[in-house]
């Protein structure tokens, strides 16, 4: 009887030793069947079991303390990944999003790479809140009013173009930027309420400031109504998220148009030193 009890005790100790001997990061290691971010979601609900021997199928539960420790480590790992993205330079953020949206190969991406000098100064705390747009524009483009006075362009040639995701957002941006615009000629360009031919007529007049959706810009450029010969600033409504938490280059319906405008027009103009790009 005593020999049997000793055998049971030794067996339990071996099981515990096998569990404790596992690598501290065993459950963080990638697995082709893992769900990525689902690991973090399910971490606190795991009732994990480990096979502790090749000769039998006996299992032992991992203690709640170990689960808590692994959960904390996984959260820290995800947090570090997010911080890396947030700490990236403005040109790195821009390049990464463009490569994804336009599906560029590494070789193609080199042709569209910009330096920090091609961008307007990034706001300290970019939130995408339209109410802070005037402050951002005044900081990034301090000589705007003087530039408006010196403007000698013809119809359909804005100096500043803001690209945003929807008609509602365009209206909001145009309204909240009034303190920056002052007395300049401004226009909103989007499909809702206006046909292309109506915008073509509107663009015959002098324009300093335009807020537009990507598809309408593409159509007006094709029509020969919108020109970039006097363009100096392109502001992308970068940090704003729609009701589905999507940013400008995440939205399937418009990201191709945005990518086309960037690769065909705005990036080449920026490389020539004619245009600066801002990520609001």
GROMACS .gro file of C-alpha atoms in nm:
model
  280
    1UNK     CA    1   0.000   0.000   0.000
    2UNK     CA    2   0.279   0.241   0.095
    3UNK     CA    3   0.469   0.155  -0.227
    4UNK     CA    4   0.162   0.245  -0.433
    5UNK     CA    5   0.127   0.581  -0.256
    6UNK     CA    6   0.494   0.660  -0.320
    7UNK     CA    7   0.448   0.574  -0.689
    8UNK     CA    8   0.147   0.810  -0.713
    9UNK     CA    9   0.342   1.094  -0.549
   10UNK     CA   10   0.637   1.047  -0.787
   11UNK     CA   11   0.397   1.044  -1.082
   12UNK     CA   12   0.236   1.371  -0.973
   13UNK     CA   13   0.578   1.536  -0.927
   14UNK     CA   14   0.681   1.426  -1.278
   15UNK     CA   15   0.364   1.576  -1.422
   16UNK     CA   16   0.425   1.905  -1.244
   17UNK     CA   17   0.789   1.909  -1.356
   18UNK     CA   18   0.683   1.851  -1.718
   19UNK     CA   19   0.442   2.146  -1.705
   20UNK     CA   20   0.688   2.378  -1.531
   21UNK     CA   21   0.964   2.288  -1.777
   22UNK     CA   22   0.767   2.435  -2.069
   23UNK     CA   23   0.915   2.746  -2.230
   24UNK     CA   24   0.769   3.063  -2.076
   25UNK     CA   25   0.658   3.174  -2.424
   26UNK     CA   26   0.516   2.844  -2.544
   27UNK     CA   27   0.164   2.973  -2.595
   28UNK     CA   28   0.282   3.292  -2.769
   29UNK     CA   29   0.454   3.097  -3.045
   30UNK     CA   30   0.285   3.133  -3.384
   31UNK     CA   31   0.071   2.853  -3.513
   32UNK     CA   32  -0.067   2.835  -3.868
   33UNK     CA   33  -0.410   2.758  -3.723
   34UNK     CA   34  -0.405   3.046  -3.478
   35UNK     CA   35  -0.637   3.341  -3.521
   36UNK     CA   36  -0.385   3.621  -3.456
   37UNK     CA   37  -0.570   3.881  -3.254
   38UNK     CA   38  -0.816   3.612  -3.142
   39UNK     CA   39  -0.542   3.488  -2.908
   40UNK     CA   40  -0.577   3.804  -2.707
   41UNK     CA   41  -0.953   3.787  -2.707
   42UNK     CA   42  -0.962   3.426  -2.586
   43UNK     CA   43  -0.665   3.440  -2.350
   44UNK     CA   44  -0.865   3.500  -2.037
   45UNK     CA   45  -1.107   3.217  -2.116
   46UNK     CA   46  -0.857   2.935  -2.171
   47UNK     CA   47  -0.904   2.614  -1.972
   48UNK     CA   48  -0.576   2.479  -2.105
   49UNK     CA   49  -0.464   2.119  -2.094
   50UNK     CA   50  -0.120   1.977  -2.174
   51UNK     CA   51  -0.016   1.627  -2.272
   52UNK     CA   52   0.252   1.534  -2.022
   53UNK     CA   53   0.371   1.203  -2.153
   54UNK     CA   54   0.403   1.004  -2.473
   55UNK     CA   55   0.297   0.681  -2.307
   56UNK     CA   56  -0.041   0.793  -2.181
   57UNK     CA   57  -0.302   1.062  -2.242
   58UNK     CA   58  -0.311   1.191  -1.888
   59UNK     CA   59  -0.346   1.572  -1.872
   60UNK     CA   60  -0.306   1.843  -1.618
   61UNK     CA   61  -0.463   2.190  -1.603
   62UNK     CA   62  -0.241   2.495  -1.609
   63UNK     CA   63  -0.289   2.702  -1.298
   64UNK     CA   64  -0.482   3.029  -1.320
   65UNK     CA   65  -0.164   3.209  -1.216
   66UNK     CA   66   0.018   3.087  -1.527
   67UNK     CA   67  -0.277   3.185  -1.748
   68UNK     CA   68  -0.278   3.535  -1.598
   69UNK     CA   69   0.095   3.568  -1.658
   70UNK     CA   70   0.068   3.456  -2.019
   71UNK     CA   71  -0.230   3.687  -2.080
   72UNK     CA   72  -0.035   3.984  -1.949
   73UNK     CA   73   0.262   3.895  -2.172
   74UNK     CA   74   0.042   3.864  -2.482
   75UNK     CA   75  -0.126   4.200  -2.414
   76UNK     CA   76   0.216   4.360  -2.377
   77UNK     CA   77   0.324   4.208  -2.708
   78UNK     CA   78   0.022   4.353  -2.891
   79UNK     CA   79   0.072   4.688  -2.720
   80UNK     CA   80   0.434   4.703  -2.836
   81UNK     CA   81   0.328   4.630  -3.194
   82UNK     CA   82   0.077   4.915  -3.185
   83UNK     CA   83   0.332   5.155  -3.038
   84UNK     CA   84   0.572   5.076  -3.319
   85UNK     CA   85   0.312   5.179  -3.576
   86UNK     CA   86   0.227   5.496  -3.384
   87UNK     CA   87   0.594   5.591  -3.352
   88UNK     CA   88   0.662   5.556  -3.725
   89UNK     CA   89   0.755   5.868  -3.917
   90UNK     CA   90   0.494   6.045  -4.130
   91UNK     CA   91   0.653   5.918  -4.452
   92UNK     CA   92   0.657   5.560  -4.320
   93UNK     CA   93   0.289   5.573  -4.225
   94UNK     CA   94   0.201   5.715  -4.564
   95UNK     CA   95   0.410   5.460  -4.756
   96UNK     CA   96   0.275   5.162  -4.562
   97UNK     CA   97  -0.089   5.264  -4.621
   98UNK     CA   98  -0.030   5.336  -4.990
   99UNK     CA   99   0.144   5.003  -5.051
  100UNK     CA  100  -0.149   4.821  -4.896
  101UNK     CA  101  -0.421   5.021  -5.074
  102UNK     CA  102  -0.256   5.020  -5.418
  103UNK     CA  103  -0.113   4.667  -5.378
  104UNK     CA  104   0.231   4.784  -5.479
  105UNK     CA  105   0.525   4.548  -5.512
  106UNK     CA  106   0.846   4.646  -5.327
  107UNK     CA  107   0.996   4.763  -5.656
  108UNK     CA  108   0.687   4.970  -5.743
  109UNK     CA  109   0.680   5.116  -5.394
  110UNK     CA  110   1.028   5.262  -5.443
  111UNK     CA  111   0.894   5.482  -5.724
  112UNK     CA  112   0.642   5.642  -5.488
  113UNK     CA  113   0.860   5.682  -5.180
  114UNK     CA  114   0.858   6.033  -5.033
  115UNK     CA  115   1.078   6.199  -4.773
  116UNK     CA  116   0.970   6.399  -4.470
  117UNK     CA  117   1.035   6.720  -4.665
  118UNK     CA  118   0.744   6.636  -4.896
  119UNK     CA  119   0.496   6.658  -4.609
  120UNK     CA  120   0.344   6.939  -4.409
  121UNK     CA  121   0.427   6.946  -4.041
  122UNK     CA  122   0.235   6.671  -3.863
  123UNK     CA  123  -0.004   6.791  -3.591
  124UNK     CA  124   0.102   6.713  -3.234
  125UNK     CA  125  -0.212   6.514  -3.163
  126UNK     CA  126  -0.381   6.416  -3.491
  127UNK     CA  127  -0.735   6.315  -3.403
  128UNK     CA  128  -0.926   6.364  -3.728
  129UNK     CA  129  -1.166   6.590  -3.537
  130UNK     CA  130  -1.299   6.844  -3.788
  131UNK     CA  131  -1.320   7.112  -3.517
  132UNK     CA  132  -0.940   7.115  -3.494
  133UNK     CA  133  -0.883   7.146  -3.870
  134UNK     CA  134  -0.851   7.526  -3.878
  135UNK     CA  135  -0.586   7.513  -3.606
  136UNK     CA  136  -0.397   7.245  -3.796
  137UNK     CA  137  -0.413   7.438  -4.125
  138UNK     CA  138  -0.304   7.765  -3.963
  139UNK     CA  139  -0.004   7.586  -3.814
  140UNK     CA  140   0.087   7.393  -4.129
  141UNK     CA  141   0.017   7.676  -4.377
  142UNK     CA  142   0.084   8.000  -4.185
  143UNK     CA  143   0.108   8.222  -4.495
  144UNK     CA  144  -0.222   8.111  -4.649
  145UNK     CA  145  -0.387   8.456  -4.659
  146UNK     CA  146  -0.089   8.610  -4.834
  147UNK     CA  147  -0.090   8.327  -5.085
  148UNK     CA  148  -0.459   8.386  -5.155
  149UNK     CA  149  -0.388   8.754  -5.229
  150UNK     CA  150  -0.109   8.664  -5.473
  151UNK     CA  151  -0.308   8.391  -5.650
  152UNK     CA  152  -0.335   8.442  -6.026
  153UNK     CA  153  -0.486   8.113  -6.133
  154UNK     CA  154  -0.779   8.057  -6.367
  155UNK     CA  155  -1.098   7.863  -6.299
  156UNK     CA  156  -1.080   7.511  -6.161
  157UNK     CA  157  -0.726   7.541  -6.023
  158UNK     CA  158  -0.732   7.529  -5.642
  159UNK     CA  159  -0.424   7.593  -5.430
  160UNK     CA  160  -0.542   7.364  -5.151
  161UNK     CA  161  -0.732   7.039  -5.194
  162UNK     CA  162  -0.866   6.828  -4.907
  163UNK     CA  163  -0.952   6.467  -4.989
  164UNK     CA  164  -1.211   6.309  -4.760
  165UNK     CA  165  -1.429   5.998  -4.760
  166UNK     CA  166  -1.789   6.119  -4.787
  167UNK     CA  167  -2.022   6.406  -4.873
  168UNK     CA  168  -2.125   6.456  -4.511
  169UNK     CA  169  -1.765   6.473  -4.398
  170UNK     CA  170  -1.680   6.715  -4.682
  171UNK     CA  171  -1.958   6.951  -4.575
  172UNK     CA  172  -1.843   6.934  -4.214
  173UNK     CA  173  -1.480   7.004  -4.305
  174UNK     CA  174  -1.575   7.298  -4.525
  175UNK     CA  175  -1.782   7.445  -4.243
  176UNK     CA  176  -1.528   7.400  -3.963
  177UNK     CA  177  -1.238   7.536  -4.168
  178UNK     CA  178  -1.403   7.877  -4.216
  179UNK     CA  179  -1.172   8.043  -3.965
  180UNK     CA  180  -0.873   7.938  -4.173
  181UNK     CA  181  -1.023   8.008  -4.517
  182UNK     CA  182  -1.119   8.367  -4.437
  183UNK     CA  183  -1.243   8.530  -4.763
  184UNK     CA  184  -1.101   8.284  -5.014
  185UNK     CA  185  -1.316   8.112  -5.278
  186UNK     CA  186  -1.405   7.761  -5.162
  187UNK     CA  187  -1.600   7.470  -5.308
  188UNK     CA  188  -1.712   7.123  -5.204
  189UNK     CA  189  -1.701   6.846  -5.465
  190UNK     CA  190  -1.895   6.524  -5.410
  191UNK     CA  191  -2.158   6.315  -5.588
  192UNK     CA  192  -2.446   6.374  -5.349
  193UNK     CA  193  -2.677   6.662  -5.459
  194UNK     CA  194  -2.462   6.759  -5.760
  195UNK     CA  195  -2.412   6.607  -6.105
  196UNK     CA  196  -2.071   6.616  -6.270
  197UNK     CA  197  -2.182   6.875  -6.526
  198UNK     CA  198  -2.296   7.107  -6.244
  199UNK     CA  199  -1.952   7.094  -6.087
  200UNK     CA  200  -1.792   7.150  -6.426
  201UNK     CA  201  -1.985   7.479  -6.449
  202UNK     CA  202  -1.894   7.579  -6.091
  203UNK     CA  203  -1.526   7.519  -6.158
  204UNK     CA  204  -1.517   7.777  -6.436
  205UNK     CA  205  -1.478   8.032  -6.158
  206UNK     CA  206  -1.166   8.104  -5.954
  207UNK     CA  207  -1.113   7.853  -5.672
  208UNK     CA  208  -0.862   7.869  -5.387
  209UNK     CA  209  -0.984   7.596  -5.152
  210UNK     CA  210  -1.160   7.267  -5.237
  211UNK     CA  211  -1.290   6.979  -5.026
  212UNK     CA  212  -1.373   6.670  -5.228
  213UNK     CA  213  -1.436   6.298  -5.237
  214UNK     CA  214  -1.185   6.090  -5.441
  215UNK     CA  215  -1.420   5.964  -5.710
  216UNK     CA  216  -1.558   6.309  -5.789
  217UNK     CA  217  -1.203   6.447  -5.818
  218UNK     CA  218  -1.111   6.169  -6.063
  219UNK     CA  219  -1.418   6.240  -6.277
  220UNK     CA  220  -1.364   6.616  -6.282
  221UNK     CA  221  -0.998   6.573  -6.378
  222UNK     CA  222  -1.104   6.342  -6.662
  223UNK     CA  223  -1.359   6.604  -6.774
  224UNK     CA  224  -1.084   6.864  -6.783
  225UNK     CA  225  -1.266   7.081  -6.530
  226UNK     CA  226  -1.030   7.040  -6.233
  227UNK     CA  227  -0.663   7.129  -6.273
  228UNK     CA  228  -0.355   7.088  -6.052
  229UNK     CA  229  -0.132   7.351  -6.212
  230UNK     CA  230  -0.174   7.588  -5.914
  231UNK     CA  231  -0.202   7.316  -5.650
  232UNK     CA  232   0.032   7.366  -5.353
  233UNK     CA  233  -0.122   7.164  -5.071
  234UNK     CA  234  -0.302   6.829  -5.060
  235UNK     CA  235  -0.456   6.739  -4.725
  236UNK     CA  236  -0.567   6.379  -4.673
  237UNK     CA  237  -0.838   6.330  -4.411
  238UNK     CA  238  -0.609   6.064  -4.269
  239UNK     CA  239  -0.713   6.004  -3.908
  240UNK     CA  240  -1.089   6.030  -3.942
  241UNK     CA  241  -1.276   5.701  -3.902
  242UNK     CA  242  -1.622   5.635  -4.041
  243UNK     CA  243  -1.905   5.449  -3.865
  244UNK     CA  244  -1.730   5.119  -3.944
  245UNK     CA  245  -1.401   5.243  -3.795
  246UNK     CA  246  -1.238   5.264  -4.140
  247UNK     CA  247  -0.982   5.525  -4.240
  248UNK     CA  248  -0.951   5.688  -4.581
  249UNK     CA  249  -0.730   5.417  -4.734
  250UNK     CA  250  -0.921   5.133  -4.565
  251UNK     CA  251  -1.252   5.194  -4.745
  252UNK     CA  252  -1.287   4.954  -5.038
  253UNK     CA  253  -1.524   5.183  -5.229
  254UNK     CA  254  -1.275   5.471  -5.252
  255UNK     CA  255  -0.923   5.346  -5.182
  256UNK     CA  256  -0.850   5.273  -5.549
  257UNK     CA  257  -0.945   5.629  -5.644
  258UNK     CA  258  -0.729   5.769  -5.363
  259UNK     CA  259  -0.436   5.551  -5.469
  260UNK     CA  260  -0.477   5.660  -5.832
  261UNK     CA  261  -0.477   6.029  -5.739
  262UNK     CA  262  -0.169   5.983  -5.524
  263UNK     CA  263   0.036   5.776  -5.767
  264UNK     CA  264  -0.066   5.959  -6.086
  265UNK     CA  265  -0.077   6.321  -5.967
  266UNK     CA  266   0.004   6.414  -5.608
  267UNK     CA  267   0.320   6.210  -5.545
  268UNK     CA  268   0.484   6.317  -5.875
  269UNK     CA  269   0.399   6.681  -5.794
  270UNK     CA  270   0.542   6.636  -5.443
  271UNK     CA  271   0.863   6.486  -5.585
  272UNK     CA  272   0.896   6.793  -5.809
  273UNK     CA  273   0.866   7.017  -5.503
  274UNK     CA  274   0.540   7.174  -5.624
  275UNK     CA  275   0.305   7.017  -5.367
  276UNK     CA  276   0.324   6.933  -4.999
  277UNK     CA  277   0.104   6.659  -4.854
  278UNK     CA  278  -0.062   6.680  -4.515
  279UNK     CA  279  -0.208   6.394  -4.309
  280UNK     CA  280  -0.480   6.538  -4.090
   0.00000   0.00000   0.00000
